Coordinates of C-alpha atoms and ligand atoms in Angstrom, one line a residue:
M264 CA 6.1 -3.5 -21.0
Q265 CA 7.0 -7.3 -20.2
A266 CA 10.6 -9.3 -20.2
S267 CA 11.9 -11.0 -23.1
A268 CA 13.0 -14.6 -23.6
A269 CA 16.7 -13.2 -22.5
D270 CA 15.5 -11.5 -19.3
N271 CA 13.6 -14.4 -17.9
K272 CA 17.1 -16.8 -18.2
R273 CA 19.2 -13.4 -16.6
P274 CA 20.7 -15.0 -13.8
F275 CA 19.3 -13.8 -10.6
D276 CA 20.9 -11.0 -8.5
G277 CA 22.4 -13.0 -5.4
K278 CA 21.7 -10.8 -2.8
D279 CA 18.1 -10.7 -3.6
A280 CA 18.3 -14.8 -3.9
K281 CA 18.8 -14.7 -0.1
L282 CA 16.2 -12.4 1.0
V283 CA 13.7 -14.7 -1.7
L284 CA 15.2 -18.2 0.3
A285 CA 15.0 -17.0 3.3
H286 CA 11.5 -16.0 3.5
L287 CA 10.6 -19.5 1.5
L288 CA 12.5 -21.8 4.2
V289 CA 10.3 -20.2 6.7
A290 CA 7.1 -20.4 5.3
F291 CA 8.2 -24.3 3.9
T292 CA 8.9 -24.8 7.9
A293 CA 6.0 -23.8 8.8
L294 CA 3.9 -25.9 6.5
L295 CA 6.1 -29.0 7.9
L296 CA 5.3 -27.8 11.4
G297 CA 1.8 -27.2 10.4
G298 CA 0.9 -30.6 8.4
V299 CA 2.5 -32.4 11.6
A300 CA -1.0 -30.5 13.8
G301 CA -2.9 -31.2 11.0
V302 CA -2.7 -35.1 10.9
L303 CA -3.3 -35.4 14.0
Q304 CA -6.1 -33.4 14.5
G305 CA -7.7 -35.3 11.9
L306 CA -6.5 -38.6 13.0
V307 CA -8.0 -37.3 16.6
R308 CA -11.5 -36.1 15.0
G309 CA -11.8 -39.4 13.2
G310 CA -11.7 -41.0 16.4
M311 CA -8.2 -43.3 15.5
I312 CA -5.7 -41.9 18.1
E313 CA -5.9 -40.2 21.5
L314 CA -3.5 -37.3 22.0
P315 CA -1.7 -37.4 25.3
S316 CA -3.1 -35.2 28.1
E317 CA -0.5 -32.7 28.4
I318 CA -1.4 -32.0 24.3
G319 CA -4.8 -30.7 23.9
Y320 CA -6.7 -30.5 20.6
Y321 CA -8.1 -27.2 20.0
Q322 CA -3.9 -26.7 20.8
I323 CA -3.0 -27.8 17.6
L324 CA -5.9 -26.9 15.7
T325 CA -4.5 -23.3 16.9
A326 CA -1.1 -24.2 15.6
H327 CA -2.1 -25.9 12.3
G328 CA -4.4 -22.6 11.2
V329 CA -1.8 -20.0 12.3
L330 CA 0.7 -22.0 11.0
M331 CA -0.6 -23.2 7.2
A332 CA -3.3 -20.3 7.1
L333 CA -1.2 -17.4 8.4
I334 CA 2.5 -18.4 8.0
F335 CA 2.9 -20.0 5.4
T336 CA 1.0 -18.1 3.1
T337 CA 2.3 -14.7 4.2
F338 CA 6.1 -15.7 3.8
F339 CA 5.7 -17.0 1.1
I340 CA 3.4 -14.5 -1.2
I341 CA 6.3 -11.8 0.6
G342 CA 9.4 -13.7 -1.2
F343 CA 7.7 -15.1 -4.4
L344 CA 6.4 -10.9 -4.8
Y345 CA 10.4 -9.6 -4.0
A346 CA 11.4 -12.1 -6.3
G347 CA 9.2 -10.1 -9.4
V348 CA 9.6 -7.3 -8.4
S349 CA 13.3 -7.8 -8.6
K350 CA 13.1 -9.5 -11.5
T351 CA 11.3 -7.2 -13.5
M352 CA 11.7 -4.0 -12.3
G353 CA 15.3 -3.0 -12.6
G354 CA 16.9 -7.0 -12.5
K355 CA 18.1 -6.5 -8.7
L356 CA 16.3 -4.5 -5.5
L357 CA 17.3 -0.7 -4.5
G358 CA 19.2 -0.9 -1.6
V359 CA 17.1 0.8 0.8
V360 CA 14.0 -1.8 -0.6
S361 CA 16.1 -4.7 0.3
R362 CA 16.9 -3.6 4.1
M363 CA 13.0 -3.2 4.2
G364 CA 12.8 -6.6 2.9
W365 CA 15.2 -7.6 5.5
A366 CA 13.5 -5.8 8.5
G367 CA 9.9 -6.7 7.4
Y368 CA 10.7 -10.4 7.6
V369 CA 13.4 -10.2 11.1
L370 CA 10.1 -8.8 12.3
M371 CA 8.0 -11.6 11.4
T372 CA 9.9 -14.1 11.9
V373 CA 10.2 -12.6 15.5
G374 CA 6.7 -12.8 15.7
T375 CA 6.4 -16.0 14.1
I376 CA 8.5 -17.8 16.8
L377 CA 7.1 -16.3 19.7
G378 CA 3.4 -17.2 18.5
T379 CA 4.3 -20.3 18.4
I380 CA 5.9 -20.4 21.4
M381 CA 2.7 -19.4 22.7
I382 CA 0.6 -21.9 21.1
L383 CA 3.0 -24.5 22.2
A384 CA 3.1 -23.7 25.5
N385 CA -0.6 -24.0 25.5
E386 CA -1.1 -20.4 26.2
A387 CA -2.9 -18.9 23.2
T388 CA -5.4 -22.2 22.4
V389 CA -7.5 -19.5 20.4
L390 CA -7.7 -20.9 16.8
Y391 CA -6.4 -19.1 14.4
T392 CA -9.6 -16.6 14.4
F393 CA -8.5 -15.7 17.9
Y394 CA -12.4 -14.3 18.5
A395 CA -13.2 -13.2 22.0
P396 CA -13.8 -13.9 24.8
L397 CA -11.4 -16.6 24.0
K398 CA -8.3 -15.0 25.9
A399 CA -4.4 -15.5 25.3
N400 CA -1.2 -14.9 26.7
P401 CA -0.7 -11.0 25.8
F402 CA 2.2 -12.4 24.0
F403 CA 0.5 -14.2 21.5
Y404 CA -1.5 -10.8 20.5
I405 CA 2.5 -8.7 20.5
A406 CA 3.2 -11.7 18.5
L407 CA 0.7 -10.8 15.6
V408 CA 1.7 -7.8 16.2
F409 CA 5.3 -8.3 14.9
V410 CA 3.8 -10.0 12.0
V411 CA 2.3 -7.9 10.5
V412 CA 4.3 -4.3 11.3
G413 CA 6.9 -6.9 9.4
S414 CA 4.5 -7.4 6.8
W415 CA 3.6 -3.4 6.6
I416 CA 7.5 -2.9 5.8
S417 CA 7.6 -5.5 3.3
G418 CA 5.2 -3.9 1.5
Y419 CA 6.3 -0.6 1.7
G420 CA 9.1 -2.2 0.2
I421 CA 7.6 -3.2 -3.1
F422 CA 5.8 0.8 -3.6
A423 CA 9.4 1.8 -3.1
Q424 CA 10.7 -0.1 -5.9
Y425 CA 7.7 0.5 -8.2
R426 CA 8.3 4.1 -7.7
Y427 CA 11.7 3.8 -8.6
W428 CA 10.2 2.3 -11.5
R429 CA 7.8 4.4 -12.9
R430 CA 10.5 7.7 -12.1
T431 CA 13.0 6.4 -13.9
H432 CA 10.4 4.5 -16.8
K433 CA 8.6 7.6 -17.5
G434 CA 5.9 7.3 -19.9
S435 CA 5.6 3.6 -19.5
V436 CA 3.1 1.1 -18.7
S437 CA 4.8 -0.2 -15.9
P438 CA 5.4 -4.3 -15.9
L439 CA 2.8 -6.5 -15.1
F440 CA 4.4 -8.0 -12.2
G441 CA 5.2 -5.2 -10.5
F442 CA 1.6 -3.6 -10.7
M443 CA 0.2 -6.8 -9.4
A444 CA 2.3 -7.2 -6.5
V445 CA 1.2 -3.2 -5.7
A446 CA -2.1 -4.2 -5.9
T447 CA -2.0 -7.2 -3.5
M448 CA 0.3 -5.3 -0.9
L449 CA -2.2 -2.5 -1.1
V450 CA -5.1 -4.8 -0.6
W451 CA -3.0 -6.3 2.5
Q452 CA -2.0 -2.7 4.0
I453 CA -5.5 -1.4 4.1
A454 CA -7.2 -4.4 5.6
T455 CA -4.8 -5.3 7.8
I456 CA -5.5 -1.6 9.6
G457 CA -9.1 -3.8 10.9
V458 CA -6.7 -6.5 12.7
A459 CA -4.0 -4.0 14.2
I460 CA -6.4 -1.8 15.9
T461 CA -8.6 -4.7 17.4
V462 CA -5.2 -6.0 18.5
L463 CA -3.6 -2.8 19.9
F464 CA -7.0 -1.2 21.3
Q465 CA -8.8 -4.4 22.7
F466 CA -7.1 -7.6 23.0
I467 CA -3.6 -5.6 24.3
P468 CA -5.3 -4.1 27.0
W469 CA -8.0 -7.1 27.8
S470 CA -5.5 -9.8 28.0
F471 CA -3.1 -7.7 30.0
G472 CA -5.9 -6.9 32.3
W473 CA -6.2 -2.9 32.0
V474 CA -9.4 -3.7 30.9
E475 CA -12.0 -6.1 31.8
K476 CA -13.9 -6.8 28.9
I477 CA -13.9 -6.4 25.3
N478 CA -16.8 -5.2 23.0
I479 CA -17.0 -8.9 21.0
M480 CA -19.3 -8.1 18.1
I481 CA -17.0 -4.8 17.0
S482 CA -13.8 -7.5 17.9
R483 CA -15.0 -10.2 15.3
T484 CA -16.4 -6.9 13.3
L485 CA -12.9 -6.0 12.9
F486 CA -11.6 -9.1 12.4
W487 CA -13.2 -9.8 9.6
Y488 CA -12.8 -6.3 8.0
F489 CA -9.2 -8.3 7.4
G490 CA -10.4 -11.7 7.3
H491 CA -12.2 -11.5 3.9
P492 CA -9.5 -9.4 1.9
L493 CA -7.2 -11.7 3.9
V494 CA -8.3 -14.8 1.3
Y495 CA -7.3 -12.4 -1.9
F496 CA -4.2 -11.4 0.0
W497 CA -3.7 -15.2 -0.8
L498 CA -5.8 -15.5 -4.5
M499 CA -4.1 -12.7 -6.1
P500 CA -0.7 -14.2 -5.7
A501 CA -1.6 -16.9 -7.0
Y502 CA -3.8 -14.9 -10.0
M503 CA -0.3 -13.4 -10.5
C504 CA 0.9 -16.9 -11.9
W505 CA -1.6 -17.6 -13.8
Y506 CA -2.0 -14.4 -15.8
I507 CA 1.7 -14.3 -15.7
C508 CA 3.8 -17.1 -15.6
I509 CA 1.4 -19.9 -17.1
P510 CA 1.3 -18.3 -20.8
K511 CA 5.2 -18.5 -20.9
I512 CA 5.2 -22.3 -19.2
I513 CA 2.7 -23.4 -22.4
G514 CA 4.4 -21.3 -24.8
G515 CA 1.8 -18.6 -25.4
K516 CA 1.0 -15.0 -24.7
I517 CA -0.8 -13.2 -22.5
F518 CA -4.6 -13.0 -23.4
S519 CA -5.1 -9.6 -22.6
D520 CA -2.6 -7.0 -20.3
S521 CA -5.2 -4.4 -19.3
M522 CA -8.0 -7.1 -18.6
A523 CA -5.3 -9.0 -16.4
R524 CA -5.2 -5.5 -14.2
L525 CA -8.4 -4.6 -14.5
S526 CA -9.0 -7.4 -12.1
F527 CA -6.7 -7.0 -9.9
V528 CA -7.9 -3.0 -9.6
L529 CA -11.8 -4.8 -8.9
F530 CA -10.3 -6.9 -6.4
I531 CA -9.2 -3.8 -4.5
L532 CA -12.5 -2.1 -5.1
F533 CA -14.6 -4.9 -3.7
S534 CA -12.6 -7.5 -1.6
I535 CA -12.6 -4.8 1.7
P536 CA -16.3 -4.0 2.1
V537 CA -17.4 -7.2 2.5
G538 CA -16.4 -8.9 6.0
F539 CA -20.1 -9.4 6.6
H540 CA -20.9 -12.6 5.1
H541 CA -18.3 -13.9 7.6
Q542 CA -21.0 -12.4 9.9
L543 CA -24.5 -13.1 8.4
M544 CA -25.7 -15.5 11.3
E545 CA -24.7 -12.8 13.6
P546 CA -27.3 -10.8 16.0
G547 CA -26.1 -7.3 16.2
I548 CA -26.0 -6.2 12.3
A549 CA -29.4 -4.5 10.6
P550 CA -30.1 -7.1 7.7
V551 CA -29.8 -4.2 5.1
W552 CA -26.4 -4.0 6.0
K553 CA -25.6 -7.3 5.6
Y554 CA -27.7 -7.3 2.4
I555 CA -25.3 -4.4 1.2
Q556 CA -22.3 -6.6 2.3
V557 CA -23.5 -9.8 0.2
V558 CA -24.5 -7.8 -3.0
L559 CA -20.3 -6.5 -2.6
T560 CA -19.1 -9.9 -2.3
F561 CA -20.9 -10.9 -5.9
M562 CA -18.9 -7.8 -6.9
V563 CA -15.9 -9.2 -5.7
V564 CA -16.5 -13.0 -7.9
I565 CA -16.6 -11.0 -10.8
P566 CA -12.9 -10.6 -10.7
S567 CA -12.5 -14.7 -10.5
L568 CA -14.4 -14.8 -13.5
M569 CA -12.8 -12.3 -15.7
T570 CA -9.6 -14.6 -14.5
A571 CA -11.6 -17.6 -15.6
F572 CA -12.3 -16.1 -18.9
A573 CA -8.4 -15.2 -19.4
M574 CA -6.9 -18.8 -18.6
F575 CA -9.5 -20.3 -21.0
A576 CA -8.3 -17.9 -23.6
T577 CA -4.8 -18.1 -23.1
F578 CA -5.3 -21.8 -23.3
E579 CA -6.9 -21.8 -26.4
Q580 CA -5.2 -19.1 -28.4
T581 CA -2.4 -21.4 -27.8
G582 CA -3.4 -24.4 -28.3
R583 CA -4.9 -23.7 -32.1
A584 CA -1.5 -21.5 -32.6
K585 CA -0.3 -25.1 -32.4
G586 CA -2.7 -26.4 -34.3
A587 CA -5.0 -27.9 -32.4
R588 CA -8.5 -28.6 -33.8
G589 CA -12.0 -28.5 -32.5
L590 CA -14.0 -27.4 -29.3
F591 CA -11.1 -28.6 -26.6
G592 CA -8.7 -30.1 -28.9
W593 CA -6.5 -27.2 -27.4
L594 CA -6.8 -29.6 -24.1
K595 CA -4.5 -31.5 -26.0
T596 CA -1.3 -29.2 -26.7
L597 CA -0.9 -28.0 -22.6
P598 CA 2.8 -29.5 -21.3
W599 CA 0.7 -32.0 -19.1
G600 CA 4.1 -33.3 -17.6
D601 CA 5.7 -29.9 -17.0
V602 CA 4.8 -29.5 -12.4
R603 CA 5.3 -25.8 -13.4
F604 CA 1.9 -25.7 -15.5
F605 CA 0.1 -29.2 -14.0
A606 CA 0.1 -27.8 -9.9
P607 CA -1.0 -24.8 -10.9
F608 CA -3.4 -25.7 -13.7
M609 CA -5.2 -28.4 -11.1
G610 CA -5.2 -25.5 -8.5
M611 CA -7.6 -23.8 -11.2
L612 CA -9.5 -26.6 -11.8
V613 CA -10.0 -27.3 -8.3
F614 CA -11.5 -23.4 -7.8
I615 CA -14.0 -24.1 -10.2
P616 CA -16.4 -25.8 -7.0
A617 CA -14.4 -24.2 -4.6
G618 CA -15.5 -20.8 -5.9
A619 CA -18.9 -22.4 -6.4
G620 CA -19.0 -23.1 -2.6
G621 CA -18.0 -19.8 -1.9
I622 CA -21.0 -18.7 -3.7
I623 CA -23.4 -20.7 -1.9
N624 CA -21.8 -19.4 1.4
A625 CA -22.7 -16.0 0.5
S626 CA -26.2 -16.5 0.0
N627 CA -28.0 -15.7 2.9
Q628 CA -30.7 -18.3 3.1
M629 CA -28.3 -21.1 2.3
N630 CA -25.4 -19.5 4.6
A631 CA -28.3 -20.1 7.2
M632 CA -27.0 -24.3 6.3
V633 CA -23.4 -24.2 6.3
H634 CA -22.5 -21.8 8.4
N635 CA -20.1 -23.1 11.6
T636 CA -20.5 -26.8 9.7
L637 CA -17.5 -28.8 8.4
W638 CA -18.9 -27.3 4.4
V639 CA -17.2 -24.1 5.6
T640 CA -13.9 -26.0 6.4
G641 CA -13.8 -28.2 3.4
H642 CA -14.4 -24.8 1.4
F643 CA -11.3 -23.0 2.5
H644 CA -9.3 -26.7 2.2
L645 CA -10.1 -26.2 -1.8
T646 CA -9.7 -22.8 -1.7
V647 CA -6.8 -22.0 0.2
A648 CA -5.5 -25.1 0.8
T649 CA -5.7 -26.5 -3.0
T650 CA -5.6 -23.7 -5.6
V651 CA -3.2 -21.5 -3.8
A652 CA -1.0 -24.0 -2.0
L653 CA -0.8 -25.9 -5.3
T654 CA 0.0 -22.6 -7.2
F655 CA 2.4 -22.0 -4.9
F656 CA 4.6 -25.2 -4.5
G657 CA 4.3 -25.0 -8.7
V658 CA 5.8 -22.0 -8.7
A659 CA 8.3 -23.1 -5.9
Y660 CA 9.8 -26.0 -8.1
W661 CA 11.0 -22.8 -10.6
L662 CA 11.7 -20.0 -8.4
I663 CA 14.3 -21.7 -6.0
P664 CA 16.0 -23.1 -8.7
H665 CA 16.0 -19.7 -11.0
V666 CA 16.9 -17.9 -7.6
L667 CA 20.3 -20.1 -7.3
G668 CA 21.0 -20.9 -11.1
K669 CA 20.1 -23.9 -11.0
Q670 CA 18.0 -26.7 -12.8
L671 CA 15.1 -28.2 -12.4
T672 CA 15.9 -31.7 -13.6
P673 CA 13.7 -34.4 -14.7
R674 CA 13.4 -36.4 -11.8
M675 CA 12.6 -33.3 -9.2
N676 CA 9.7 -32.1 -12.2
R677 CA 8.2 -35.8 -12.0
L678 CA 8.3 -36.1 -7.8
G679 CA 6.3 -32.4 -8.4
I680 CA 4.1 -33.9 -10.8
I681 CA 3.6 -37.1 -7.8
Q682 CA 3.7 -34.8 -4.9
T683 CA 0.7 -33.0 -6.8
I684 CA -1.3 -36.0 -7.2
I685 CA -1.0 -37.1 -3.3
W686 CA -2.5 -33.4 -2.6
L687 CA -5.4 -33.8 -4.8
I688 CA -5.9 -37.8 -3.6
G689 CA -5.7 -36.4 -0.2
M690 CA -7.8 -33.1 -0.3
F691 CA -10.9 -35.3 -2.5
F692 CA -10.9 -37.2 0.6
M693 CA -10.5 -34.2 3.1
S694 CA -12.6 -32.2 1.8
G695 CA -15.3 -34.0 -0.2
S696 CA -16.1 -35.5 2.7
M697 CA -16.2 -32.1 4.9
H698 CA -18.1 -30.6 2.3
T699 CA -20.9 -34.0 2.5
V700 CA -20.7 -34.4 6.6
G701 CA -21.2 -30.5 6.6
L702 CA -24.4 -30.5 4.4
F703 CA -25.7 -33.0 7.3
G704 CA -25.1 -30.9 10.3
S705 CA -21.3 -32.0 11.3
P706 CA -20.3 -28.7 13.1
R707 CA -16.8 -27.5 12.4
R708 CA -14.1 -26.5 15.5
T709 CA -14.5 -29.5 17.5
A710 CA -13.0 -31.9 18.7
Y711 CA -13.5 -35.7 19.0
T712 CA -17.3 -36.4 19.7
T713 CA -20.2 -38.8 19.5
Y714 CA -22.4 -36.2 22.0
G715 CA -23.4 -39.2 24.0
D716 CA -23.8 -41.8 21.1
H717 CA -26.7 -39.5 19.3
P718 CA -27.7 -41.2 16.2
D719 CA -26.5 -38.1 14.0
A720 CA -23.0 -37.7 15.2
V721 CA -22.5 -41.7 14.8
F722 CA -23.9 -41.6 11.0
W723 CA -21.1 -38.6 10.8
M724 CA -18.6 -40.8 11.8
P725 CA -17.2 -42.4 8.9
Y726 CA -16.7 -39.3 7.2
H727 CA -14.7 -38.2 9.9
V728 CA -12.9 -41.4 9.0
A729 CA -12.5 -40.2 5.4
M730 CA -11.1 -37.1 6.7
A731 CA -8.5 -38.9 8.1
I732 CA -7.4 -41.1 5.6
G733 CA -7.3 -37.5 3.6
G734 CA -5.4 -35.7 5.8
T735 CA -2.8 -38.2 6.4
I736 CA -2.4 -38.6 2.5
L737 CA -1.7 -35.1 2.7
F738 CA 0.7 -34.9 5.4
I739 CA 2.4 -37.4 3.0
G740 CA 2.0 -34.7 0.1
V741 CA 3.5 -31.9 3.1
I742 CA 6.9 -34.4 3.8
L743 CA 7.3 -34.4 0.1
M744 CA 7.1 -31.0 -1.2
F745 CA 9.3 -30.3 2.4
C746 CA 11.8 -32.7 1.2
N747 CA 11.5 -31.6 -2.2
M748 CA 12.4 -28.2 -1.4
I749 CA 15.6 -29.2 -0.3
A750 CA 16.3 -31.2 -2.9
L751 CA 15.4 -28.0 -5.6
M752 CA 18.1 -26.2 -2.8
R753 CA 20.6 -29.0 -4.0
A754 CA 20.1 -29.6 -7.3
P755 CA 23.1 -29.4 -9.6
K756 CA 24.3 -26.0 -11.1
G757 CA 22.6 -25.0 -14.6
D758 CA 24.2 -22.8 -17.5
E759 CA 22.4 -20.5 -19.8
K760 CA 20.2 -23.0 -21.4
T761 CA 19.3 -25.6 -18.7
A762 CA 19.0 -23.2 -15.4
A763 CA 15.5 -23.0 -14.5
E764 CA 13.8 -19.1 -15.9
F765 CA 11.4 -17.1 -14.5
P766 CA 9.0 -17.3 -16.5
I767 CA 7.4 -14.2 -17.3
G768 CA 4.7 -14.2 -20.2
E769 CA 4.8 -11.4 -23.2
T770 CA 1.4 -9.7 -24.3
A771 CA -0.4 -11.3 -27.1
D772 CA 0.0 -8.8 -29.9
A773 CA -3.4 -8.7 -30.5
A774 CA -4.2 -7.4 -27.3
E775 CA -5.2 -3.9 -27.0
P776 CA -2.5 -1.6 -25.3
T777 CA -3.0 -0.8 -21.7
P778 CA -4.6 2.2 -21.1
K779 CA -2.7 4.7 -18.6
W780 CA -5.3 5.9 -16.9
I781 CA -5.0 1.7 -15.0
E782 CA -2.2 3.2 -12.5
R783 CA -3.9 5.9 -11.5
W784 CA -3.9 3.9 -7.6
G785 CA -5.1 7.7 -6.0
V786 CA -8.5 7.3 -7.6
W787 CA -8.3 3.0 -7.1
V788 CA -8.2 4.1 -3.2
G789 CA -10.1 7.1 -3.0
V790 CA -12.9 4.6 -4.7
L791 CA -12.3 1.9 -2.1
V792 CA -12.4 4.3 0.8
V793 CA -15.5 5.5 0.1
L794 CA -16.9 2.0 -0.7
I795 CA -16.2 0.7 2.8
L796 CA -17.3 3.9 4.5
F797 CA -20.8 3.3 2.6
A798 CA -20.5 -0.6 4.0
Y799 CA -19.3 0.2 7.5
T800 CA -20.4 3.3 8.6
V801 CA -23.3 3.0 10.0
P802 CA -23.3 -0.7 11.5
F803 CA -20.0 0.3 13.1
G804 CA -21.4 3.3 14.2
D805 CA -24.4 1.3 15.8
M806 CA -22.5 -1.1 18.0
L807 CA -20.1 1.8 19.1
V808 CA -23.0 4.0 20.0
N809 CA -25.0 1.4 21.4
P810 CA -22.4 -1.2 22.8
A811 CA -22.8 -4.9 23.8
P812 CA -22.7 -5.0 27.4
G813 CA -19.1 -6.8 27.0
S814 CA -17.4 -10.0 28.5
K815 CA -14.2 -10.7 30.8
P816 CA -11.3 -12.9 29.9
W817 CA -12.6 -17.1 28.9
V818 CA -9.5 -19.4 29.3
T819 CA -11.6 -22.6 28.4
W820 CA -8.4 -24.8 27.9
Ligands
HAS1192 FE1 -14.5 -18.0 0.4 C1 -15.6 -18.7 4.2 C2 -17.3 -16.7 0.4 C3 -13.2 -17.3 -2.0 C4 -11.4 -18.6 1.8 N1 -13.4 -18.7 2.8 C5 -14.2 -19.1 4.1 C6 -13.1 -19.0 4.7 C7 -11.6 -19.4 4.1 C8 -12.2 -18.9 2.6 C9 -10.4 -19.0 4.7 O1 -19.6 -15.3 1.4 C10 -13.4 -19.4 6.4 C11 -12.9 -18.2 7.3 C12 -13.3 -18.8 9.0 O2 -12.7 -19.3 9.3 O3 -14.4 -19.2 9.1 N2 -15.1 -17.5 -0.8 C13 -16.4 -16.9 -0.7 C14 -16.8 -16.1 -2.4 C15 -15.7 -16.3 -2.5 C16 -14.7 -16.7 -1.8 C17 -17.9 -15.8 -2.8 N3 -12.3 -17.9 -0.2 C18 -12.4 -17.7 -1.4 C19 -11.1 -17.8 -2.0 C20 -10.5 -17.8 0.1 C21 -11.6 -18.4 0.6 C22 -10.3 -17.3 -2.7 C23 -8.6 -18.4 -0.1 C24 -7.9 -18.5 -1.0 N4 -16.2 -17.8 1.7 C25 -17.4 -17.2 1.7 C26 -17.9 -16.7 2.3 C27 -17.8 -17.5 3.5 C28 -16.4 -18.0 3.1 C29 -19.6 -16.3 2.5 C30 -18.0 -17.0 4.7 C31 -19.1 -18.9 5.5 C32 -19.3 -19.1 6.8 O4 -20.4 -19.2 7.1 O5 -18.6 -19.0 8.0 C33 -15.3 -16.0 -4.0 O6 -13.7 -15.1 -4.3 C34 -15.1 -17.6 -5.0 C35 -15.3 -16.7 -6.7 C36 -14.8 -17.9 -7.7 C37 -14.7 -18.1 -8.7 C38 -14.4 -19.3 -9.5 C39 -13.8 -19.4 -10.7 C40 -12.6 -20.1 -11.1 C41 -11.3 -20.1 -11.9 C42 -10.7 -21.4 -12.1 C43 -11.5 -21.1 -13.4 C44 -10.4 -22.7 -14.7 C45 -9.5 -22.9 -15.4 C46 -9.3 -23.9 -15.5 C47 -9.5 -21.8 -16.2 C48 -16.0 -17.8 -9.5 C49 -10.7 -18.8 -11.7 C50 -10.0 -24.7 -16.7 C51 -9.5 -25.9 -17.4 C52 -10.6 -26.8 -17.5 C53 -9.6 -27.6 -18.4 C54 -11.5 -27.2 -17.6

């Protein structure tokens, strides 16, 4: 059951608007600060500037990764999900849900501030993956606990609103947005168990000095149990925009509600038991378990291929309904001048090579070639920093004015298109050079060095300069995005006709009805638990029974 056109225009609840905007404000502030760190590190790595001696390269690398990959995304996603849940499941959040949203927000913000202080104080230069045996100040790990626990509470709020809706609409299939929000938060809740265990039982006692050593293998395995589904926690809200909002924006309909839901169910099943594909080059895990997790990794590609199919189908059906002819005539009918479409579409386009790169990474032999090189950095700048980020930017252009009852003016729309193009140009230079120089062997996570003028390293330098140029262009994109966000908040008020809408698509008439079994969450979680146990029990048990000697803490900065 989807919202009608009148629902899309209906004013957004004032109280809920504050909650959504509070999340977006932290998200975009993190983007700005992370962007400052990013441009600096690009210029350092390209040999173009030197940092003052009090600031370390790895310190700003940590700030960049934490603020952009973890904080910008998490705050934006929770704000977006709360907005959609409020819009499509009752028109306003229940009192208790709103309180949970605020409680989660406050905890996450406290965690973010504490974590950022630790990084700026040079107490936590451990990069965003915080691999042991690098040891941060215990308060950095405590900050992570705040962020994760806050996000759990926010997730419970989404579950509560969904349960309420289902209780009051017995026999109906839930709104697609609500279903997808629950699926996304379910992936998050189950994935973060891994990071919670390693932080609570390994990092905190070890960083306080209560235990002498840490088992690195276990900490990394728990991290990647969380780290891979994390990327789908970023991707699924982008897919929500593609499946639900884009059809409405282009004047079409959702190709198939059931297919959209099925792809999210597949993400629940297959996004978690695949962490070993980040550890393919690590000793201590028997090859057969790596092989099994690689097979499961290829399973998690399927919902993305389904999404590509659904998007092409939506575009083509809409174009043909508007009279497009020929194989690609529908392309001309797409609203290229509308930033709400243009930015996410560019994200989709980029996801074709980005996803292909992921499939390369997942292939054991090719992983040996690219692992720990700048290729991987190039991969995640295309996936999360382009596909996901551009989609989130595209959402912000209508979400901010919608919740405030304001307009997306033609001027803001134009600025949005310019911002998207700047992003694409910057990313072309930066990620393109990262991919290429990665294939030549240039390692990731290193500051500027020519390794004593070794010919290979000297050969890499022009690519590092191109990365710095791309990074500088992207920084202009970050500043413009931040200014656009402020301008969107100050946009002129709209009336029924001119206010920005929350674009919620309707399902195509020809689509099959959605089967009710798709909402049997217990079944999906049950199958997921079986898959996790299958993929992890033996190799993890092995790490516990035959533990490595463990490591004392290292503080290298
Ligand atoms: Fe990845 C490393 C494998 C997707 C993010 N990945 C990373 C890291 C990050 C990351 C952050 O197997 C680095 C972590 C670190 O710091 O070490 N990744 C994959 C695979 C996929 C994948 C198989 N990754 C993502 C997404 C991310 C993300 C999504 C963020 C959002 N990744 C790996 C592996 C590694 C890795 C290894 C470890 C590497 C190493 O050695 O360290 C798949 O999910 C990708 C499937 C995607 C597709 C594309 C479908 C295309 C679509 C667009 C359709 C376009 C349309 C428009 C409709 C098959 C849906 C067309 C219109 C026209 C007009 C043409």
